[in-house]
Amino acid sequence: MSRFLALIFGQTASQLGSGLTSFALGVWMFETSGSATRFALVAFFAMVPQLFVMPLAGHLADRWSRKGTMIVGDGIAGVLTLVLFLVFHFGLETYWIIYLVVGISAASTAVQQVGFQASVAMLVPRDQLGRANGLVQLGRSISMLFSPLAAGYLLGILGVDGILSIDLVTMVLAVGTVALVRFPAMGVRPEEAAAAGAAKDDAAAEPAETGPPARKPSAFAEGWAYLRQRRGLLGLLAAFSCVNFCLGSVEALLTPLVLSMADETVLGQVLFFAGAGMLTGGLLLSTWGGPRRRVRGIMILVALEGLVLVVCGSQPAVIFVTTAAFLFMVMTPMVAGTSQALWQSKVELELQGRVFAVRQTLAMASLPLAYLTAGPLADHVFEPAMAAGGRLAPILGPWVGTGPGRGMGLYFVLLGAMLIVMAAVSYSSRRIRHLETDLADSV
């Protein structure tokens, strides 16, 4: 567990730096363009490349070295951060340079993340997977909570290039910790390695895997074939694709929803409480370890997230949105961490890179769709329908209100209802409900 703690320290530092950069680039993009579309395109370009790179990342993680995969991913991201620093330092920044660098950086992040996720079960005993994934979510929560506050203060002092220099330092720290941590041999459980004194670096432990493998286009197909034979995991994956669509839509519309009722100061407070909620959820999961019956726990939490969205959307008051943001983000890392522990326990160590790459690709495929549709649906469908005199105002106005922001509120209600229905339908499926008993632990 000590090796995992060292690894998570470096990754959390890197996430903090990346959070600073993300905030700074977002502020620069919106202030220079005044365009919400250009702002949303940053999120789009940060997501789409990952979908194409993940199969290759899974192939590298399983066939080469998970440690090496993480170093490659973090290293490329560090080089790109240096490029951005030089671009801003010499005043060469343009929108398309930002989009290009963000896209390539997203691809390198996908490589790093697949290697990291496939490494957790190598470094952590089976009975500690829930807590370990709680720590992973905790690290993300710390970044979400403190990065916007720190970046908002530092941006005016250091500028964008100063923020990028901090990010570069955290990248070096992340690569350094990965390089120093010794990984067990591929396929060896941490408790087995400790008992046998076999805690060797996975890149050195298997001579046949000391360099990048020959290209194998079937890596994605191997992961997909594995899931097709395990319909319970495939059904759970489909459910999470729906969950991610709802999360992406909420992420895209939360800021406009708050600004329809309040100013930027209140928005900052709402986002702070959202980060505090995620931090709380990560702490709870890392302490508790998650529910013993993971599938049931996941579906209950998802249904509660849906209920929170329904309340958030139906009440045009900042206090309800703030409370909903906190509660929703408390549950989000608990859902993600519990699901991750379930997958890590059911998929063989030597296959986790390929399977997790397919899993992430399919689960995240709905996010770009959410980013591209949420804005137009809000602007051209729901907002006009819930404006004074709109088509739906006489019917739904008494429930969600009318006027600016109420169309987005109605969309939040529908997204919440979708989550509740999805959780109920998924749990009614025997293959998903009995996944933990029908499919034996593989690690």
Tab-separated table of C-alpha atoms in Angstrom:
chain	number	residue	atom	x	y	z
A	1	MET	CA	0.000	0.000	0.000
A	2	SER	CA	2.938	2.373	0.652
A	3	ARG	CA	3.951	2.246	-3.017
A	4	PHE	CA	0.404	3.096	-4.041
A	5	LEU	CA	0.344	6.045	-1.614
A	6	ALA	CA	3.551	7.407	-3.143
A	7	LEU	CA	2.044	7.007	-6.601
A	8	ILE	CA	-1.215	8.716	-5.674
A	9	PHE	CA	0.729	11.625	-4.144
A	10	GLY	CA	2.456	12.338	-7.441
A	11	GLN	CA	-0.745	11.927	-9.437
A	12	THR	CA	-2.668	14.265	-7.126
A	13	ALA	CA	0.028	16.921	-7.478
A	14	SER	CA	-0.197	16.578	-11.253
A	15	GLN	CA	-3.998	16.872	-11.136
A	16	LEU	CA	-3.676	20.081	-9.119
A	17	GLY	CA	-1.356	21.516	-11.741
A	18	SER	CA	-3.637	20.408	-14.562
A	19	GLY	CA	-6.586	21.967	-12.731
A	20	LEU	CA	-4.743	25.290	-12.529
A	21	THR	CA	-4.038	25.160	-16.264
A	22	SER	CA	-7.603	24.169	-17.129
A	23	PHE	CA	-9.005	27.111	-15.160
A	24	ALA	CA	-6.499	29.570	-16.640
A	25	LEU	CA	-7.119	28.449	-20.224
A	26	GLY	CA	-10.884	28.585	-19.705
A	27	VAL	CA	-10.735	32.136	-18.355
A	28	TRP	CA	-8.415	33.226	-21.174
A	29	MET	CA	-10.647	31.625	-23.815
A	30	PHE	CA	-13.856	33.218	-22.545
A	31	GLU	CA	-12.368	36.648	-21.831
A	32	THR	CA	-10.692	36.934	-25.234
A	33	SER	CA	-13.572	35.548	-27.313
A	34	GLY	CA	-16.703	36.180	-25.253
A	35	SER	CA	-18.045	33.017	-26.862
A	36	ALA	CA	-19.623	30.173	-24.917
A	37	THR	CA	-19.222	27.978	-28.001
A	38	ARG	CA	-15.447	28.441	-28.054
A	39	PHE	CA	-15.418	27.754	-24.326
A	40	ALA	CA	-17.388	24.514	-24.817
A	41	LEU	CA	-15.096	23.428	-27.653
A	42	VAL	CA	-12.213	23.213	-25.180
A	43	ALA	CA	-14.111	20.501	-23.288
A	44	PHE	CA	-14.969	18.799	-26.574
A	45	PHE	CA	-11.354	18.677	-27.776
A	46	ALA	CA	-10.266	17.538	-24.320
A	47	MET	CA	-12.547	14.502	-24.592
A	48	VAL	CA	-12.752	13.199	-28.177
A	49	PRO	CA	-9.050	12.267	-28.693
A	50	GLN	CA	-9.188	10.048	-25.616
A	51	LEU	CA	-11.811	7.852	-27.265
A	52	PHE	CA	-9.464	7.027	-30.146
A	53	VAL	CA	-6.289	6.588	-28.105
A	54	MET	CA	-7.618	4.385	-25.294
A	55	PRO	CA	-7.470	1.097	-27.260
A	56	LEU	CA	-3.773	1.707	-27.973
A	57	ALA	CA	-3.234	2.693	-24.342
A	58	GLY	CA	-4.791	-0.563	-23.155
A	59	HIS	CA	-2.578	-2.506	-25.549
A	60	LEU	CA	0.542	-0.807	-24.180
A	61	ALA	CA	-0.514	-1.303	-20.563
A	62	ASP	CA	-1.018	-5.054	-21.016
A	63	ARG	CA	1.701	-5.899	-23.537
A	64	TRP	CA	4.489	-3.576	-22.520
A	65	SER	CA	4.698	-2.049	-19.031
A	66	ARG	CA	2.098	-0.218	-16.988
A	67	LYS	CA	4.807	1.801	-15.364
A	68	GLY	CA	6.232	2.680	-18.764
A	69	THR	CA	2.776	3.556	-20.073
A	70	MET	CA	2.249	6.019	-17.233
A	71	ILE	CA	5.658	7.624	-17.764
A	72	VAL	CA	5.000	8.014	-21.495
A	73	GLY	CA	1.592	9.605	-20.862
A	74	ASP	CA	2.828	11.999	-18.171
A	75	GLY	CA	5.972	12.781	-20.156
A	76	ILE	CA	4.088	13.783	-23.310
A	77	ALA	CA	1.721	15.915	-21.232
A	78	GLY	CA	4.734	17.627	-19.668
A	79	VAL	CA	6.247	18.411	-23.070
A	80	LEU	CA	2.928	19.873	-24.240
A	81	THR	CA	2.707	22.002	-21.105
A	82	LEU	CA	6.158	23.354	-21.941
A	83	VAL	CA	4.962	24.121	-25.487
A	84	LEU	CA	1.963	26.040	-24.129
A	85	PHE	CA	4.228	27.943	-21.733
A	86	LEU	CA	6.420	29.067	-24.637
A	87	VAL	CA	3.379	29.966	-26.752
A	88	PHE	CA	1.955	32.248	-24.061
A	89	HIS	CA	5.322	33.594	-22.960
A	90	PHE	CA	6.096	34.841	-26.479
A	91	GLY	CA	2.531	35.979	-27.245
A	92	LEU	CA	1.839	33.399	-29.968
A	93	GLU	CA	-1.436	32.100	-28.563
A	94	THR	CA	-4.414	31.491	-30.890
A	95	TYR	CA	-7.619	29.549	-30.380
A	96	TRP	CA	-6.642	26.716	-32.699
A	97	ILE	CA	-3.215	26.306	-31.130
A	98	ILE	CA	-5.008	25.879	-27.799
A	99	TYR	CA	-7.446	23.350	-29.268
A	100	LEU	CA	-4.599	21.387	-30.886
A	101	VAL	CA	-2.457	21.232	-27.762
A	102	VAL	CA	-5.462	20.413	-25.554
A	103	GLY	CA	-6.413	17.576	-27.907
A	104	ILE	CA	-2.938	16.024	-27.987
A	105	SER	CA	-2.614	16.452	-24.232
A	106	ALA	CA	-5.955	14.697	-23.768
A	107	ALA	CA	-4.655	11.756	-25.786
A	108	SER	CA	-1.547	11.500	-23.598
A	109	THR	CA	-3.737	11.723	-20.493
A	110	ALA	CA	-5.735	8.749	-21.771
A	111	VAL	CA	-2.524	6.726	-22.059
A	112	GLN	CA	-1.523	7.668	-18.515
A	113	GLN	CA	-4.950	6.999	-17.014
A	114	VAL	CA	-5.343	3.516	-18.501
A	115	GLY	CA	-1.895	2.566	-17.238
A	116	PHE	CA	-2.680	3.970	-13.800
A	117	GLN	CA	-6.071	2.267	-13.464
A	118	ALA	CA	-4.623	-1.073	-14.523
A	119	SER	CA	-1.810	-0.637	-11.963
A	120	VAL	CA	-3.993	-0.176	-8.884
A	121	ALA	CA	-4.821	-3.868	-8.495
A	122	MET	CA	-1.096	-4.678	-8.859
A	123	LEU	CA	-0.136	-2.418	-5.962
A	124	VAL	CA	-3.064	-2.775	-3.557
A	125	PRO	CA	-4.289	-5.909	-1.712
A	126	ARG	CA	-7.677	-7.188	-2.840
A	127	ASP	CA	-9.452	-6.214	0.389
A	128	GLN	CA	-8.159	-2.631	0.115
A	129	LEU	CA	-9.363	-1.886	-3.440
A	130	GLY	CA	-12.399	0.077	-2.249
A	131	ARG	CA	-10.310	2.336	-0.024
A	132	ALA	CA	-7.636	2.705	-2.690
A	133	ASN	CA	-10.166	3.910	-5.223
A	134	GLY	CA	-11.561	6.222	-2.577
A	135	LEU	CA	-8.095	7.779	-2.364
A	136	VAL	CA	-8.035	8.140	-6.158
A	137	GLN	CA	-11.354	9.986	-6.021
A	138	LEU	CA	-10.069	12.008	-3.055
A	139	GLY	CA	-7.119	13.199	-5.123
A	140	ARG	CA	-9.452	14.330	-7.889
A	141	SER	CA	-11.640	16.033	-5.305
A	142	ILE	CA	-8.701	17.975	-3.880
A	143	SER	CA	-7.892	19.206	-7.370
A	144	MET	CA	-11.504	20.184	-8.048
A	145	LEU	CA	-11.786	22.024	-4.733
A	146	PHE	CA	-8.525	23.943	-4.592
A	147	SER	CA	-7.445	24.427	-8.222
A	148	PRO	CA	-10.113	27.059	-9.090
A	149	LEU	CA	-9.479	28.991	-5.865
A	150	ALA	CA	-5.705	28.945	-6.294
A	151	ALA	CA	-5.847	29.673	-10.022
A	152	GLY	CA	-8.228	32.591	-9.515
A	153	TYR	CA	-5.735	34.157	-7.110
A	154	LEU	CA	-2.529	33.286	-8.987
A	155	LEU	CA	-3.749	34.127	-12.487
A	156	GLY	CA	-3.808	37.862	-11.799
A	157	ILE	CA	-0.298	37.705	-10.327
A	158	LEU	CA	1.517	35.227	-12.564
A	159	GLY	CA	-0.496	35.246	-15.776
A	160	VAL	CA	-1.238	32.180	-17.876
A	161	ASP	CA	2.435	31.405	-18.501
A	162	GLY	CA	3.119	31.483	-14.756
A	163	ILE	CA	0.287	29.019	-14.153
A	164	LEU	CA	1.727	26.766	-16.864
A	165	SER	CA	5.145	26.833	-15.183
A	166	ILE	CA	3.551	25.505	-11.970
A	167	ASP	CA	1.806	22.784	-13.974
A	168	LEU	CA	5.138	21.823	-15.514
A	169	VAL	CA	6.698	21.367	-12.066
A	170	THR	CA	3.829	19.097	-10.973
A	171	MET	CA	4.252	17.036	-14.156
A	172	VAL	CA	7.923	16.479	-13.322
A	173	LEU	CA	6.898	15.398	-9.814
A	174	ALA	CA	4.374	12.925	-11.243
A	175	VAL	CA	6.900	11.362	-13.623
A	176	GLY	CA	9.473	11.189	-10.832
A	177	THR	CA	7.204	9.329	-8.417
A	178	VAL	CA	6.187	6.815	-11.091
A	179	ALA	CA	9.839	6.236	-11.965
A	180	LEU	CA	10.782	5.629	-8.316
A	181	VAL	CA	7.908	3.289	-7.407
A	182	ARG	CA	8.694	-0.406	-7.914
A	183	PHE	CA	5.869	-2.330	-9.562
A	184	PRO	CA	5.217	-6.061	-9.005
A	185	ALA	CA	5.647	-8.452	-11.900
A	186	MET	CA	2.734	-8.481	-14.322
A	187	GLY	CA	-0.022	-10.772	-13.056
A	188	VAL	CA	1.376	-11.002	-9.495
A	189	ARG	CA	-0.904	-9.819	-6.681
A	190	PRO	CA	0.729	-7.418	-4.184
A	191	GLU	CA	0.160	-9.815	-1.294
A	192	GLU	CA	1.793	-12.603	-3.316
A	193	ALA	CA	4.732	-10.380	-4.175
A	194	ALA	CA	5.212	-9.457	-0.522
A	195	ALA	CA	5.079	-13.070	0.617
A	196	ALA	CA	7.558	-14.215	-2.006
A	197	GLY	CA	9.769	-11.142	-1.877
A	198	ALA	CA	9.039	-10.677	-5.548
A	199	ALA	CA	8.281	-6.973	-5.625
A	200	LYS	CA	10.129	-6.339	-8.857
A	201	ASP	CA	9.622	-3.627	-11.408
A	202	ASP	CA	7.116	-4.972	-13.907
A	203	ALA	CA	9.150	-3.707	-16.804
A	204	ALA	CA	12.194	-5.632	-15.640
A	205	ALA	CA	10.430	-8.689	-14.269
A	206	GLU	CA	9.440	-10.112	-17.625
A	207	PRO	CA	12.243	-9.968	-20.199
A	208	ALA	CA	9.808	-10.518	-23.047
A	209	GLU	CA	8.167	-7.182	-22.236
A	210	THR	CA	11.189	-4.874	-21.973
A	211	GLY	CA	10.213	-2.788	-24.966
A	212	PRO	CA	7.154	-1.663	-26.862
A	213	PRO	CA	5.441	-4.606	-28.549
A	214	ALA	CA	4.783	-5.048	-32.206
A	215	ARG	CA	1.629	-3.308	-33.264
A	216	LYS	CA	-1.417	-5.456	-32.568
A	217	PRO	CA	-4.612	-3.991	-34.017
A	218	SER	CA	-6.758	-6.597	-32.244
A	219	ALA	CA	-6.190	-5.132	-28.771
A	220	PHE	CA	-9.549	-3.367	-28.753
A	221	ALA	CA	-11.222	-6.464	-30.193
A	222	GLU	CA	-9.741	-8.584	-27.405
A	223	GLY	CA	-11.163	-6.287	-24.754
A	224	TRP	CA	-14.532	-6.183	-26.499
A	225	ALA	CA	-14.641	-9.987	-26.838
A	226	TYR	CA	-13.937	-10.300	-23.113
A	227	LEU	CA	-16.883	-8.046	-22.274
A	228	ARG	CA	-19.245	-9.752	-24.714
A	229	GLN	CA	-18.696	-12.993	-22.822
A	230	ARG	CA	-19.550	-11.267	-19.541
A	231	ARG	CA	-22.936	-9.697	-20.172
A	232	GLY	CA	-23.270	-8.416	-16.626
A	233	LEU	CA	-20.205	-6.196	-17.026
A	234	LEU	CA	-21.421	-5.137	-20.465
A	235	GLY	CA	-24.808	-4.148	-19.042
A	236	LEU	CA	-23.144	-2.174	-16.257
A	237	LEU	CA	-21.038	-0.422	-18.890
A	238	ALA	CA	-24.167	0.555	-20.847
A	239	ALA	CA	-25.693	1.966	-17.664
A	240	PHE	CA	-22.613	4.090	-17.006
A	241	SER	CA	-22.709	5.432	-20.543
A	242	CYS	CA	-26.144	6.830	-19.684
A	243	VAL	CA	-24.847	8.175	-16.366
A	244	ASN	CA	-21.966	9.927	-18.118
A	245	PHE	CA	-24.321	11.547	-20.625
A	246	CYS	CA	-26.262	13.048	-17.730
A	247	LEU	CA	-23.066	14.130	-15.961
A	248	GLY	CA	-21.744	15.767	-19.128
A	249	SER	CA	-24.997	17.653	-19.640
A	250	VAL	CA	-24.963	18.871	-16.036
A	251	GLU	CA	-21.337	19.964	-16.371
A	252	ALA	CA	-22.139	21.907	-19.550
A	253	LEU	CA	-25.194	23.694	-18.119
A	254	LEU	CA	-24.451	24.232	-14.425
A	255	THR	CA	-22.627	27.513	-15.000
A	256	PRO	CA	-25.338	29.015	-17.273
A	257	LEU	CA	-28.029	27.806	-14.846
A	258	VAL	CA	-26.415	29.573	-11.888
A	259	LEU	CA	-25.707	32.727	-13.889
A	260	SER	CA	-29.372	32.898	-14.861
A	261	MET	CA	-30.124	33.444	-11.155
A	262	ALA	CA	-26.995	35.116	-9.756
A	263	ASP	CA	-23.595	36.623	-10.566
A	264	GLU	CA	-20.069	35.259	-10.960
A	265	THR	CA	-19.329	35.515	-7.228
A	266	VAL	CA	-22.214	33.210	-6.404
A	267	LEU	CA	-21.113	30.875	-9.203
A	268	GLY	CA	-17.706	30.592	-7.553
A	269	GLN	CA	-19.375	29.700	-4.268
A	270	VAL	CA	-21.511	27.029	-5.926
A	271	LEU	CA	-18.454	25.484	-7.588
A	272	PHE	CA	-16.576	25.591	-4.291
A	273	PHE	CA	-19.355	23.646	-2.561
A	274	ALA	CA	-19.398	21.188	-5.466
A	275	GLY	CA	-15.679	20.621	-4.934
A	276	ALA	CA	-16.237	20.293	-1.184
A	277	GLY	CA	-18.868	17.659	-1.897
A	278	MET	CA	-16.484	15.679	-4.068
A	279	LEU	CA	-13.805	15.918	-1.382
A	280	THR	CA	-16.299	14.674	1.214
A	281	GLY	CA	-17.334	11.777	-0.999
A	282	GLY	CA	-13.731	10.775	-1.602
A	283	LEU	CA	-12.979	10.893	2.130
A	284	LEU	CA	-16.051	8.805	2.935
A	285	LEU	CA	-15.159	6.164	0.373
A	286	SER	CA	-11.486	5.995	1.362
A	287	THR	CA	-12.507	5.537	5.017
A	288	TRP	CA	-15.499	3.272	4.502
A	289	GLY	CA	-14.329	1.278	1.484
A	290	GLY	CA	-17.737	1.296	-0.200
A	291	PRO	CA	-20.786	-0.972	0.091
A	292	ARG	CA	-20.270	-4.719	0.400
A	293	ARG	CA	-22.875	-5.311	-2.308
A	294	ARG	CA	-21.364	-3.010	-4.866
A	295	VAL	CA	-23.930	-3.246	-7.667
A	296	ARG	CA	-26.811	-2.464	-5.344
A	297	GLY	CA	-24.853	0.375	-3.756
A	298	ILE	CA	-24.035	1.872	-7.157
A	299	MET	CA	-27.657	1.840	-8.317
A	300	ILE	CA	-28.959	3.340	-5.063
A	301	LEU	CA	-26.411	6.155	-5.274
A	302	VAL	CA	-27.207	6.825	-8.950
A	303	ALA	CA	-30.940	6.992	-8.153
A	304	LEU	CA	-30.197	9.449	-5.331
A	305	GLU	CA	-28.146	11.547	-7.752
A	306	GLY	CA	-31.182	11.627	-10.028
A	307	LEU	CA	-33.419	12.735	-7.176
A	308	VAL	CA	-30.998	15.546	-6.331
A	309	LEU	CA	-31.072	16.735	-9.958
A	310	VAL	CA	-34.875	16.748	-9.962
A	311	VAL	CA	-34.943	18.966	-6.859
A	312	CYS	CA	-32.159	21.187	-8.234
A	313	GLY	CA	-33.955	21.789	-11.512
A	314	SER	CA	-37.397	22.337	-10.058
A	315	GLN	CA	-36.409	25.068	-7.581
A	316	PRO	CA	-35.242	28.436	-9.017
A	317	ALA	CA	-33.221	29.350	-5.926
A	318	VAL	CA	-29.451	29.463	-5.451
A	319	ILE	CA	-29.626	27.715	-2.067
A	320	PHE	CA	-31.222	24.655	-3.681
A	321	VAL	CA	-28.666	24.593	-6.494
A	322	THR	CA	-25.779	24.949	-4.032
A	323	THR	CA	-27.096	22.179	-1.791
A	324	ALA	CA	-27.770	19.974	-4.800
A	325	ALA	CA	-24.260	20.568	-6.169
A	326	PHE	CA	-22.750	19.522	-2.836
A	327	LEU	CA	-24.892	16.387	-2.439
A	328	PHE	CA	-24.525	15.349	-6.077
A	329	MET	CA	-20.746	15.597	-5.881
A	330	VAL	CA	-20.646	13.685	-2.591
A	331	MET	CA	-22.166	10.722	-4.398
A	332	THR	CA	-20.235	11.016	-7.673
A	333	PRO	CA	-16.821	9.799	-6.379
A	334	MET	CA	-18.561	7.085	-4.363
A	335	VAL	CA	-20.258	5.773	-7.514
A	336	ALA	CA	-17.063	6.013	-9.565
A	337	GLY	CA	-14.813	4.475	-6.907
A	338	THR	CA	-17.187	1.607	-6.110
A	339	SER	CA	-17.573	0.815	-9.799
A	340	GLN	CA	-13.813	0.904	-10.300
A	341	ALA	CA	-13.253	-1.510	-7.406
A	342	LEU	CA	-15.858	-3.862	-8.892
A	343	TRP	CA	-14.160	-3.916	-12.290
A	344	GLN	CA	-10.714	-4.338	-10.765
A	345	SER	CA	-11.878	-7.372	-8.802
A	346	LYS	CA	-13.623	-9.056	-11.754
A	347	VAL	CA	-11.087	-8.579	-14.569
A	348	GLU	CA	-7.818	-10.536	-14.661
A	349	LEU	CA	-4.729	-8.431	-14.000
A	350	GLU	CA	-3.099	-9.292	-17.318
A	351	LEU	CA	-6.203	-8.135	-19.238
A	352	GLN	CA	-7.119	-5.006	-17.311
A	353	GLY	CA	-5.354	-2.604	-19.665
A	354	ARG	CA	-7.266	-3.769	-22.756
A	355	VAL	CA	-10.580	-4.255	-20.978
A	356	PHE	CA	-10.387	-0.932	-19.140
A	357	ALA	CA	-9.524	0.834	-22.402
A	358	VAL	CA	-12.689	-0.546	-24.023
A	359	ARG	CA	-14.653	0.257	-20.894
A	360	GLN	CA	-13.515	3.872	-20.785
A	361	THR	CA	-13.914	4.367	-24.527
A	362	LEU	CA	-17.527	3.193	-24.538
A	363	ALA	CA	-18.494	4.803	-21.235
A	364	MET	CA	-16.993	8.151	-22.228
A	365	ALA	CA	-18.353	8.137	-25.784
A	366	SER	CA	-21.538	9.753	-24.507
A	367	LEU	CA	-19.696	12.763	-23.053
A	368	PRO	CA	-18.940	14.535	-26.370
A	369	LEU	CA	-22.578	13.995	-27.336
A	370	ALA	CA	-23.626	15.621	-24.065
A	371	TYR	CA	-21.280	18.581	-24.595
A	372	LEU	CA	-22.518	19.150	-28.149
A	373	THR	CA	-26.251	18.783	-27.438
A	374	ALA	CA	-26.754	20.353	-24.003
A	375	GLY	CA	-26.231	23.939	-25.146
A	376	PRO	CA	-28.410	23.827	-28.282
A	377	LEU	CA	-31.166	21.943	-26.450
A	378	ALA	CA	-31.158	24.530	-23.683
A	379	ASP	CA	-30.976	27.552	-26.005
A	380	HIS	CA	-33.365	26.448	-28.743
A	381	VAL	CA	-35.754	23.964	-27.116
A	382	PHE	CA	-36.142	24.173	-23.347
A	383	GLU	CA	-35.500	27.870	-22.686
A	384	PRO	CA	-38.007	29.098	-25.320
A	385	ALA	CA	-40.544	26.518	-24.150
A	386	MET	CA	-40.325	27.724	-20.533
A	387	ALA	CA	-40.142	31.445	-21.263
A	388	ALA	CA	-43.153	33.569	-20.391
A	389	GLY	CA	-45.751	32.580	-22.969
A	390	GLY	CA	-43.757	29.517	-24.061
A	391	ARG	CA	-45.405	26.284	-25.133
A	392	LEU	CA	-44.711	24.406	-21.910
A	393	ALA	CA	-44.973	27.352	-19.523
A	394	PRO	CA	-48.715	26.914	-18.766
A	395	ILE	CA	-48.266	23.179	-18.117
A	396	LEU	CA	-44.945	22.954	-16.274
A	397	GLY	CA	-44.541	26.531	-15.090
A	398	PRO	CA	-46.293	25.864	-11.750
A	399	TRP	CA	-43.746	23.102	-11.068
A	400	VAL	CA	-40.430	24.543	-12.269
A	401	GLY	CA	-41.212	28.222	-12.836
A	402	THR	CA	-40.946	30.328	-15.977
A	403	GLY	CA	-38.423	32.808	-17.305
A	404	PRO	CA	-34.624	32.778	-17.768
A	405	GLY	CA	-32.984	29.564	-16.631
A	406	ARG	CA	-36.201	27.618	-16.204
A	407	GLY	CA	-35.707	25.724	-19.452
A	408	MET	CA	-32.359	24.520	-18.162
A	409	GLY	CA	-34.058	23.712	-14.866
A	410	LEU	CA	-36.566	21.539	-16.733
A	411	TYR	CA	-33.705	19.792	-18.525
A	412	PHE	CA	-32.095	19.045	-15.149
A	413	VAL	CA	-35.399	17.524	-13.995
A	414	LEU	CA	-35.495	15.298	-17.086
A	415	LEU	CA	-31.855	14.269	-16.606
A	416	GLY	CA	-32.586	13.366	-12.986
A	417	ALA	CA	-35.610	11.314	-14.013
A	418	MET	CA	-33.433	9.554	-16.597
A	419	LEU	CA	-30.937	8.558	-13.893
A	420	ILE	CA	-33.677	7.222	-11.619
A	421	VAL	CA	-35.249	5.164	-14.420
A	422	MET	CA	-31.843	3.906	-15.575
A	423	ALA	CA	-30.931	2.747	-12.058
A	424	ALA	CA	-34.256	0.931	-11.657
A	425	VAL	CA	-34.072	-0.744	-15.073
A	426	SER	CA	-30.436	-1.764	-14.578
A	427	TYR	CA	-31.075	-3.283	-11.163
A	428	SER	CA	-34.081	-5.174	-12.529
A	429	SER	CA	-31.719	-6.978	-14.916
A	430	ARG	CA	-30.676	-10.264	-13.360
A	431	ARG	CA	-27.305	-10.209	-15.142
A	432	ILE	CA	-26.422	-6.879	-13.579
A	433	ARG	CA	-28.052	-7.487	-10.195
A	434	HIS	CA	-26.253	-10.829	-9.693
A	435	LEU	CA	-23.009	-9.752	-11.346
A	436	GLU	CA	-20.965	-10.107	-8.173
A	437	THR	CA	-22.094	-13.676	-7.490
A	438	ASP	CA	-22.310	-14.938	-11.079
A	439	LEU	CA	-18.834	-13.708	-12.006
A	440	ALA	CA	-16.031	-14.932	-9.767
A	441	ASP	CA	-13.311	-12.587	-8.558
A	442	SER	CA	-10.313	-12.690	-10.881
A	443	VAL	CA	-7.766	-10.961	-8.651
